[in-house]
Short mmCIF file of C-alpha atoms and ligand atoms in Angstrom, two decimals:
data_model
loop_
_atom_site.label_atom_id
_atom_site.label_comp_id
_atom_site.label_asym_id
_atom_site.label_seq_id
_atom_site.Cartn_x
_atom_site.Cartn_y
_atom_site.Cartn_z
CA MET A 1 0.00 0.00 0.00
CA LYS A 2 1.11 3.55 -0.74
CA TYR A 3 -0.38 6.56 1.03
CA LEU A 4 -0.96 9.96 -0.58
CA ASP A 5 -2.08 13.12 1.15
CA SER A 6 -4.63 15.07 -0.92
CA ASN A 7 -1.99 17.79 -1.36
CA ASP A 8 0.48 15.32 -2.82
CA ASP A 9 0.92 15.04 -6.55
CA LEU A 10 -1.77 12.57 -7.64
CA ASN A 11 0.09 11.59 -10.81
CA ILE A 12 1.40 8.40 -9.32
CA ALA A 13 -2.21 7.33 -8.54
CA ILE A 14 -3.31 8.24 -12.06
CA GLU A 15 -0.45 6.18 -13.50
CA TYR A 16 -1.52 3.31 -11.27
CA ILE A 17 -5.01 3.34 -12.81
CA LYS A 18 -3.58 3.62 -16.30
CA SER A 19 -1.38 0.60 -15.68
CA GLY A 20 -4.39 -1.49 -14.63
CA LYS A 21 -4.05 -1.27 -10.85
CA THR A 22 -6.39 -0.13 -8.08
CA VAL A 23 -6.58 3.15 -6.15
CA ILE A 24 -8.62 3.99 -3.06
CA PHE A 25 -10.06 7.50 -3.36
CA PRO A 26 -12.46 9.65 -1.31
CA THR A 27 -16.02 10.43 -2.37
CA GLU A 28 -18.69 12.40 -0.50
CA THR A 29 -20.43 9.16 0.54
CA VAL A 30 -17.71 6.62 1.45
CA TYR A 31 -14.24 5.84 0.07
CA GLY A 32 -14.18 3.76 -3.13
CA ILE A 33 -11.63 1.21 -4.34
CA GLY A 34 -11.39 1.97 -8.04
CA ALA A 35 -9.99 0.64 -11.30
CA ASN A 36 -10.41 1.43 -14.99
CA ALA A 37 -14.01 0.30 -15.65
CA LEU A 38 -13.13 -0.61 -19.25
CA ASP A 39 -10.26 -2.91 -18.30
CA ARG A 40 -11.51 -6.38 -17.37
CA ASN A 41 -8.27 -7.45 -15.66
CA ALA A 42 -8.09 -4.30 -13.56
CA VAL A 43 -11.71 -4.83 -12.47
CA ASP A 44 -10.89 -8.43 -11.48
CA LYS A 45 -8.30 -7.06 -9.06
CA ILE A 46 -11.01 -5.16 -7.16
CA PHE A 47 -12.98 -8.38 -6.62
CA LYS A 48 -9.85 -10.14 -5.47
CA ILE A 49 -8.65 -7.47 -3.05
CA LYS A 50 -12.12 -7.06 -1.49
CA GLY A 51 -12.97 -10.76 -1.47
CA ARG A 52 -16.20 -9.69 -3.15
CA PRO A 53 -18.76 -12.28 -4.33
CA GLN A 54 -18.72 -12.69 -8.12
CA ASP A 55 -22.39 -11.79 -8.44
CA ASN A 56 -22.34 -8.35 -6.81
CA PRO A 57 -21.96 -5.70 -9.55
CA LEU A 58 -19.86 -2.54 -9.26
CA ILE A 59 -20.87 1.11 -9.65
CA VAL A 60 -19.14 3.03 -12.45
CA HIS A 61 -18.04 6.56 -11.55
CA ILE A 62 -17.83 9.40 -14.08
CA SER A 63 -16.75 13.02 -13.84
CA ASN A 64 -18.76 14.62 -16.65
CA ILE A 65 -21.92 13.92 -18.59
CA ASP A 66 -20.17 13.12 -21.88
CA MET A 67 -18.78 9.99 -20.28
CA LEU A 68 -22.33 8.72 -19.66
CA LYS A 69 -23.19 8.55 -23.36
CA GLU A 70 -20.47 6.00 -24.04
CA LEU A 71 -21.54 3.73 -21.21
CA VAL A 72 -25.32 3.40 -21.60
CA THR A 73 -27.71 2.76 -24.48
CA GLU A 74 -30.54 5.01 -23.34
CA VAL A 75 -31.37 7.82 -20.92
CA ASN A 76 -35.11 8.41 -20.40
CA GLU A 77 -36.85 11.68 -19.48
CA ILE A 78 -37.09 10.93 -15.75
CA GLU A 79 -33.43 9.93 -15.62
CA LYS A 80 -32.54 13.21 -17.34
CA LYS A 81 -34.43 15.12 -14.65
CA LEU A 82 -32.73 13.12 -11.89
CA ILE A 83 -29.33 13.85 -13.41
CA ASP A 84 -30.12 17.57 -13.66
CA ARG A 85 -31.28 17.70 -10.07
CA PHE A 86 -28.88 15.35 -8.25
CA TRP A 87 -25.61 14.99 -10.21
CA PRO A 88 -22.91 15.46 -9.23
CA GLY A 89 -23.95 13.86 -5.93
CA PRO A 90 -24.82 10.73 -3.95
CA LEU A 91 -27.27 9.15 -6.42
CA THR A 92 -26.54 6.00 -8.46
CA ILE A 93 -28.83 5.34 -11.43
CA ILE A 94 -29.17 1.89 -13.02
CA PHE A 95 -29.15 2.16 -16.85
CA PRO A 96 -29.22 -0.34 -19.73
CA LYS A 97 -25.53 -0.98 -20.36
CA ASN A 98 -23.45 -0.49 -23.45
CA GLU A 99 -21.26 -3.35 -24.73
CA ILE A 100 -18.09 -1.39 -24.03
CA ILE A 101 -18.42 -2.23 -20.29
CA PRO A 102 -16.86 -5.61 -19.48
CA ASN A 103 -19.24 -8.20 -18.04
CA ASN A 104 -17.33 -8.56 -14.81
CA VAL A 105 -18.23 -4.94 -13.86
CA THR A 106 -21.94 -5.75 -13.99
CA CYS A 107 -21.69 -9.46 -13.14
CA ASN A 108 -23.34 -10.31 -16.46
CA LEU A 109 -26.39 -8.11 -15.89
CA ASP A 110 -27.52 -6.07 -18.88
CA THR A 111 -27.69 -2.98 -16.67
CA VAL A 112 -25.01 -0.81 -15.08
CA GLY A 113 -25.09 1.54 -12.08
CA ILE A 114 -23.56 4.95 -12.76
CA ARG A 115 -22.75 7.81 -10.43
CA MET A 116 -21.06 11.19 -10.71
CA PRO A 117 -19.59 12.00 -7.29
CA SER A 118 -19.59 15.60 -6.06
CA ASN A 119 -16.33 15.25 -4.12
CA GLU A 120 -13.75 17.46 -5.85
CA ILE A 121 -10.81 15.10 -5.34
CA ALA A 122 -12.83 12.24 -6.83
CA ARG A 123 -13.96 14.19 -9.90
CA ASN A 124 -10.55 15.65 -10.55
CA PHE A 125 -9.01 12.18 -10.22
CA ILE A 126 -11.50 10.55 -12.64
CA THR A 127 -11.01 13.33 -15.19
CA LYS A 128 -7.23 12.90 -15.09
CA CYS A 129 -7.47 9.11 -15.37
CA GLU A 130 -9.34 9.70 -18.64
CA CYS A 131 -11.57 6.67 -18.08
CA PRO A 132 -14.68 5.74 -16.10
CA ILE A 133 -13.76 4.24 -12.72
CA ALA A 134 -15.49 1.12 -11.41
CA ALA A 135 -15.49 1.33 -7.63
CA PRO A 136 -17.26 -0.43 -4.81
CA SER A 137 -16.90 0.86 -1.26
CA ALA A 138 -13.38 0.56 0.17
CA ASN A 139 -13.75 -2.30 2.67
CA LYS A 140 -13.20 -6.03 2.70
CA SER A 141 -16.43 -7.70 1.65
CA GLY A 142 -18.97 -7.87 4.49
CA LYS A 143 -17.23 -5.25 6.64
CA PRO A 144 -18.53 -1.71 7.21
CA SER A 145 -17.61 0.67 4.36
CA GLY A 146 -14.47 2.75 4.80
CA THR A 147 -15.22 6.33 5.88
CA PHE A 148 -12.28 7.11 8.21
CA ILE A 149 -8.79 7.02 6.72
CA ASP A 150 -7.22 5.05 9.61
CA ASP A 151 -9.78 2.25 9.19
CA ILE A 152 -8.88 2.05 5.51
CA LEU A 153 -5.12 2.05 6.08
CA ASP A 154 -5.56 -0.75 8.64
CA GLU A 155 -7.65 -2.86 6.31
CA PHE A 156 -5.63 -2.50 3.10
CA MET A 157 -2.12 -2.34 4.58
CA GLU A 158 -0.99 -5.52 2.84
CA GLU A 159 -2.55 -4.82 -0.58
CA ASP A 160 -1.12 -3.42 -3.79
CA VAL A 161 -3.15 -0.17 -3.75
CA ILE A 162 -2.57 3.55 -3.50
CA VAL A 163 -4.74 5.34 -0.93
CA ILE A 164 -5.63 9.01 -1.47
CA ASP A 165 -6.49 10.63 1.88
CA GLY A 166 -9.45 13.00 1.62
CA GLY A 167 -10.31 13.17 5.33
CA GLU A 168 -13.49 11.80 6.88
CA SER A 169 -16.28 11.07 4.41
CA GLU A 170 -18.80 13.90 4.43
CA ILE A 171 -21.96 11.75 4.36
CA GLY A 172 -20.67 8.42 5.65
CA LEU A 173 -23.29 6.14 4.02
CA GLU A 174 -23.23 4.90 0.42
CA SER A 175 -25.22 6.53 -2.39
CA THR A 176 -28.93 6.05 -2.96
CA VAL A 177 -29.29 3.42 -5.73
CA ILE A 178 -32.36 3.72 -7.96
CA LYS A 179 -33.84 2.27 -11.11
CA VAL A 180 -36.51 3.90 -13.29
CA THR A 181 -39.10 1.54 -14.79
CA GLU A 182 -42.24 2.62 -16.65
CA GLY A 183 -42.28 6.09 -15.18
CA THR A 184 -41.62 4.98 -11.60
CA ILE A 185 -38.46 5.42 -9.55
CA GLU A 186 -37.62 2.40 -7.43
CA ILE A 187 -35.19 2.80 -4.52
CA LEU A 188 -32.98 -0.30 -4.37
CA ARG A 189 -30.65 1.05 -1.68
CA PRO A 190 -31.58 4.10 0.42
CA GLY A 191 -29.01 6.84 0.98
CA TYR A 192 -28.60 10.56 1.51
CA ILE A 193 -30.99 11.42 -1.35
CA THR A 194 -34.30 10.54 0.28
CA TYR A 195 -37.64 9.14 -0.84
CA ASP A 196 -39.25 12.58 -0.43
CA GLU A 197 -36.69 14.29 -2.66
CA LEU A 198 -37.04 11.64 -5.38
CA SER A 199 -40.85 11.78 -5.20
CA LYS A 200 -40.71 15.38 -6.35
CA ILE A 201 -39.29 14.18 -9.69
CA ALA A 202 -41.58 11.16 -10.32
CA PRO A 203 -43.70 8.58 -8.44
CA THR A 204 -41.31 6.65 -6.19
CA ILE A 205 -41.44 3.26 -4.50
CA MET A 206 -39.16 1.63 -1.99
CA ASN A 207 -38.00 -1.91 -2.76
CA LYS A 208 -39.22 -4.08 0.10
CA ASN A 209 -35.76 -5.47 0.86
CA VAL A 210 -34.74 -1.98 1.97
CA THR A 211 -36.33 -2.53 5.38
CA GLU A 212 -37.14 -6.27 5.36
CA LYS A 213 -35.06 -9.40 5.32
CA PRO A 214 -35.00 -11.08 1.88
CA LYS A 215 -36.44 -14.60 1.92
CA GLN A 216 -33.99 -17.43 1.38
CA ASP A 217 -33.24 -17.82 -2.35
CA GLU A 218 -35.36 -14.77 -3.21
CA LYS A 219 -34.08 -12.92 -6.28
CA VAL A 220 -33.16 -9.40 -5.16
CA GLU A 221 -33.07 -6.40 -7.49
CA SER A 222 -29.86 -5.04 -6.02
CA PRO A 223 -27.56 -8.02 -5.42
CA GLY A 224 -25.59 -6.16 -2.74
CA MET A 225 -28.66 -6.19 -0.52
CA LYS A 226 -28.62 -9.94 0.01
CA PHE A 227 -25.12 -10.34 1.42
CA ARG A 228 -24.07 -10.33 5.08
CA HIS A 229 -23.07 -6.75 5.32
CA TYR A 230 -21.59 -4.09 7.57
CA ALA A 231 -21.59 -6.58 10.43
CA PRO A 232 -19.04 -6.59 13.28
CA ASN A 233 -17.89 -10.05 14.42
CA VAL A 234 -19.57 -9.38 17.77
CA LYS A 235 -23.30 -10.09 17.99
CA CYS A 236 -25.34 -6.88 17.67
CA VAL A 237 -29.03 -6.48 18.49
CA LEU A 238 -31.17 -3.64 17.14
CA VAL A 239 -33.72 -2.34 19.64
CA VAL A 240 -36.76 -0.75 18.00
CA GLY A 241 -39.89 1.08 19.20
CA GLU A 242 -40.88 4.33 20.89
CA LYS A 243 -38.20 5.92 23.06
CA GLN A 244 -39.69 4.61 26.35
CA ASP A 245 -40.12 1.12 24.88
CA ILE A 246 -36.53 1.06 23.74
CA GLU A 247 -35.33 1.97 27.22
CA LYS A 248 -37.53 -0.67 28.83
CA LYS A 249 -36.49 -3.38 26.40
CA MET A 250 -32.81 -2.59 26.80
CA LEU A 251 -33.02 -2.50 30.58
CA ASN A 252 -34.76 -5.89 30.68
CA GLU A 253 -32.32 -7.45 28.26
CA ILE A 254 -29.27 -6.11 30.04
CA GLN A 255 -30.49 -7.17 33.48
CA GLU A 256 -31.26 -10.65 32.17
CA LYS A 257 -27.83 -10.97 30.61
CA ILE A 258 -26.12 -9.84 33.79
CA GLU A 259 -28.12 -12.34 35.84
CA GLU A 260 -26.92 -15.09 33.52
CA ASN A 261 -23.31 -13.97 33.71
CA LYS A 262 -22.24 -11.11 35.97
CA ASP A 263 -18.96 -10.60 34.07
CA ILE A 264 -20.54 -10.21 30.65
CA LYS A 265 -19.21 -7.21 28.68
CA ILE A 266 -22.07 -5.23 27.18
CA GLU A 267 -22.04 -2.16 24.93
CA VAL A 268 -24.94 0.16 24.20
CA LEU A 269 -24.94 2.41 21.14
CA TYR A 270 -27.55 5.07 21.75
CA LYS A 271 -28.97 8.11 20.04
CA TYR A 272 -31.01 9.87 22.71
CA ASN A 273 -30.10 10.24 26.31
CA LEU A 274 -31.42 7.10 27.89
CA PRO A 275 -31.67 8.40 31.48
CA ASN A 276 -33.25 5.34 33.05
CA LEU A 277 -30.83 3.06 31.38
CA LYS A 278 -27.62 4.38 32.86
CA LEU A 279 -26.99 1.38 35.02
CA GLU A 280 -23.63 2.33 36.46
CA LYS A 281 -21.83 -0.92 36.04
CA GLU A 282 -18.22 -1.31 35.04
CA ASN A 283 -18.93 -3.90 32.41
CA ILE A 284 -21.48 -1.79 30.49
CA LYS A 285 -20.13 0.78 28.08
CA TYR A 286 -22.37 3.50 26.62
CA ILE A 287 -21.46 5.09 23.29
CA CYS A 288 -23.40 7.97 21.73
CA MET A 289 -23.87 7.53 17.97
CA GLY A 290 -24.71 11.20 17.46
CA LYS A 291 -27.32 13.82 18.19
CA ASP A 292 -29.14 13.52 14.85
CA ASP A 293 -29.32 11.33 11.75
CA GLU A 294 -26.66 13.33 9.90
CA GLU A 295 -24.12 12.78 12.63
CA ILE A 296 -25.05 9.12 13.03
CA SER A 297 -24.70 8.62 9.28
CA LYS A 298 -21.20 10.10 9.38
CA LYS A 299 -19.96 8.04 12.31
CA ILE A 300 -21.81 4.74 12.17
CA TYR A 301 -19.36 2.66 10.14
CA HIS A 302 -16.43 3.80 12.23
CA LEU A 303 -18.36 2.95 15.41
CA LEU A 304 -19.28 -0.49 14.08
CA ARG A 305 -15.63 -1.17 13.24
CA ASP A 306 -14.47 -0.09 16.69
CA ILE A 307 -16.70 -2.69 18.33
CA ASP A 308 -14.47 -5.46 17.02
CA LYS A 309 -11.40 -3.82 18.53
CA ARG A 310 -12.91 -3.91 22.03
CA LYS A 311 -14.64 -7.28 21.57
CA PRO A 312 -17.56 -7.03 24.03
CA ASP A 313 -19.84 -10.07 24.36
CA ILE A 314 -22.93 -8.35 23.00
CA VAL A 315 -24.00 -4.92 21.69
CA TYR A 316 -27.43 -3.28 21.85
CA ILE A 317 -28.07 -0.56 19.29
CA GLU A 318 -30.87 1.96 19.64
CA SER A 319 -32.75 2.13 16.34
CA VAL A 320 -33.40 5.39 14.49
CA GLU A 321 -36.78 6.45 13.13
CA LYS A 322 -37.58 5.08 9.70
CA LYS A 323 -37.98 8.42 7.97
CA GLY A 324 -35.78 10.69 5.83
CA LEU A 325 -32.10 9.81 6.14
CA GLY A 326 -33.14 7.49 9.01
CA ILE A 327 -34.31 4.90 6.46
CA ALA A 328 -30.77 4.61 5.08
CA ILE A 329 -29.34 4.24 8.59
CA TYR A 330 -32.00 1.66 9.52
CA ASN A 331 -31.23 -0.27 6.31
CA ARG A 332 -27.54 -0.55 7.35
CA LEU A 333 -28.28 -1.28 11.01
CA ILE A 334 -30.58 -4.27 10.36
CA ARG A 335 -27.77 -5.77 8.29
CA ALA A 336 -25.09 -4.94 10.84
CA CYS A 337 -27.29 -6.75 13.36
CA GLU A 338 -27.90 -9.61 10.93
CA TYR A 339 -31.63 -9.02 11.43
CA ASN A 340 -31.47 -9.58 15.22
CA ILE A 341 -34.23 -7.11 16.06
CA ILE A 342 -36.14 -6.83 19.33
O1 TXA B 401 -21.66 5.74 -2.53
C1 TXA B 401 -21.44 4.72 -3.17
O2 TXA B 401 -22.29 4.22 -3.92
C2 TXA B 401 -20.05 4.07 -3.01
C3 TXA B 401 -19.01 5.05 -3.52
C4 TXA B 401 -17.64 4.45 -3.58
O3 TXA B 401 -19.40 5.56 -4.76
N1 TXA B 401 -20.00 2.83 -3.71
C5 TXA B 401 -20.65 1.72 -3.27
O4 TXA B 401 -20.44 0.57 -4.03
O5 TXA B 401 -21.34 1.69 -2.28
P1 TXA B 401 -20.83 -0.89 -3.55
O6 TXA B 401 -20.24 -1.78 -4.55
O7 TXA B 401 -20.40 -1.08 -2.17
O8 TXA B 401 -22.37 -0.96 -3.70
C6 TXA B 401 -22.96 -1.01 -4.97
C7 TXA B 401 -24.42 -1.36 -4.83
C8 TXA B 401 -24.60 -2.83 -4.51
O9 TXA B 401 -25.67 -2.98 -3.60
C9 TXA B 401 -24.91 -3.42 -5.88
O10 TXA B 401 -25.63 -4.62 -5.78
C10 TXA B 401 -25.70 -2.30 -6.52
O11 TXA B 401 -25.06 -1.13 -6.09
N2 TXA B 401 -25.64 -2.37 -7.99
C11 TXA B 401 -24.58 -2.13 -8.79
N3 TXA B 401 -24.89 -2.34 -10.08
C12 TXA B 401 -26.19 -2.73 -10.10
C13 TXA B 401 -27.09 -3.11 -11.15
N4 TXA B 401 -26.72 -3.14 -12.43
N5 TXA B 401 -28.36 -3.44 -10.79
C14 TXA B 401 -28.74 -3.43 -9.49
N6 TXA B 401 -27.92 -3.08 -8.47
C15 TXA B 401 -26.67 -2.74 -8.77
MG1 MG B 402 -20.15 -1.85 -0.30
#
């Protein structure tokens, strides 16, 4: 691994891409691990380094609208409006793909997800590479996405990549992924661009796997949604309900656990002050995720990663409300908790 500060000359990273290697670069959502999207061998390296399943397609990143025309066969009226309103920014649109894109980028689908990031370092980098950049989130498959530079350096230390440091990711959760079919926008993965904002452009629906567990063997529209994802090695439990219910449920659970084993190490990730909950016990650690959804979104992956460093026996996470940006956070939390919800 080679590390570059954002003030360093990025030429070495650009040369890396041109020679068919991979570079980790910042975007406004999360860091991406990128390669030339038109070079099949370079794209293979991403799958290898991440340990990514062969049927989870990559998003292709562009820096200007001319690049889009080469990559897709058609852009409909609603997609044009979405592009006008939200690009550059955290919105990925699924288009019918052009033949020029190798099949390993899209895992043999006839569609491709495209996004134009708003992060200046990312756009400048893509422009100078003179090619579209295929990039999934910068994390080993199944782990929380990389949003803090130290987490990324830790995880990719041994790999043949260059890392461009752009500081903490501004948003902290991956882009909203959508598909437009017969005049309707379908949200496949929720993100910073919310249901309400998309509804202003065209009728919008939420794919049911956004907030529910896919059935075994069910075909999912966005393959990434079916994998074990964002999950620490430690067992996490998501606690849902009204504020008072959450407190009550957590208190009961914690007391039960302590009765079973008085030395058990418990962590609580909370959003509100949970005044009744503050059982002052040495083996319970309380960690605030943030005062609002924006702050939680920024910090959540880093917090989830930190859990594995401390290795408690069990973690209880206070759920957020399923509205606005909260839907995107909830979508990640149910996966981090592997659908352990009480
Ligand atoms: O914000 C982001 O989107 C970040 C940054 C780096 O741009 N990238 C990212 O990539 O999150 P990744 O690979 O971690 O997630 C891509 C998601 C997956 O859930 C994948 O299944 C879905 O997009 N996807 C990609 N191409 C698709 C397609 N043709 N049809 C349906 N879903 C697709
Ligand atoms: Mg990912």
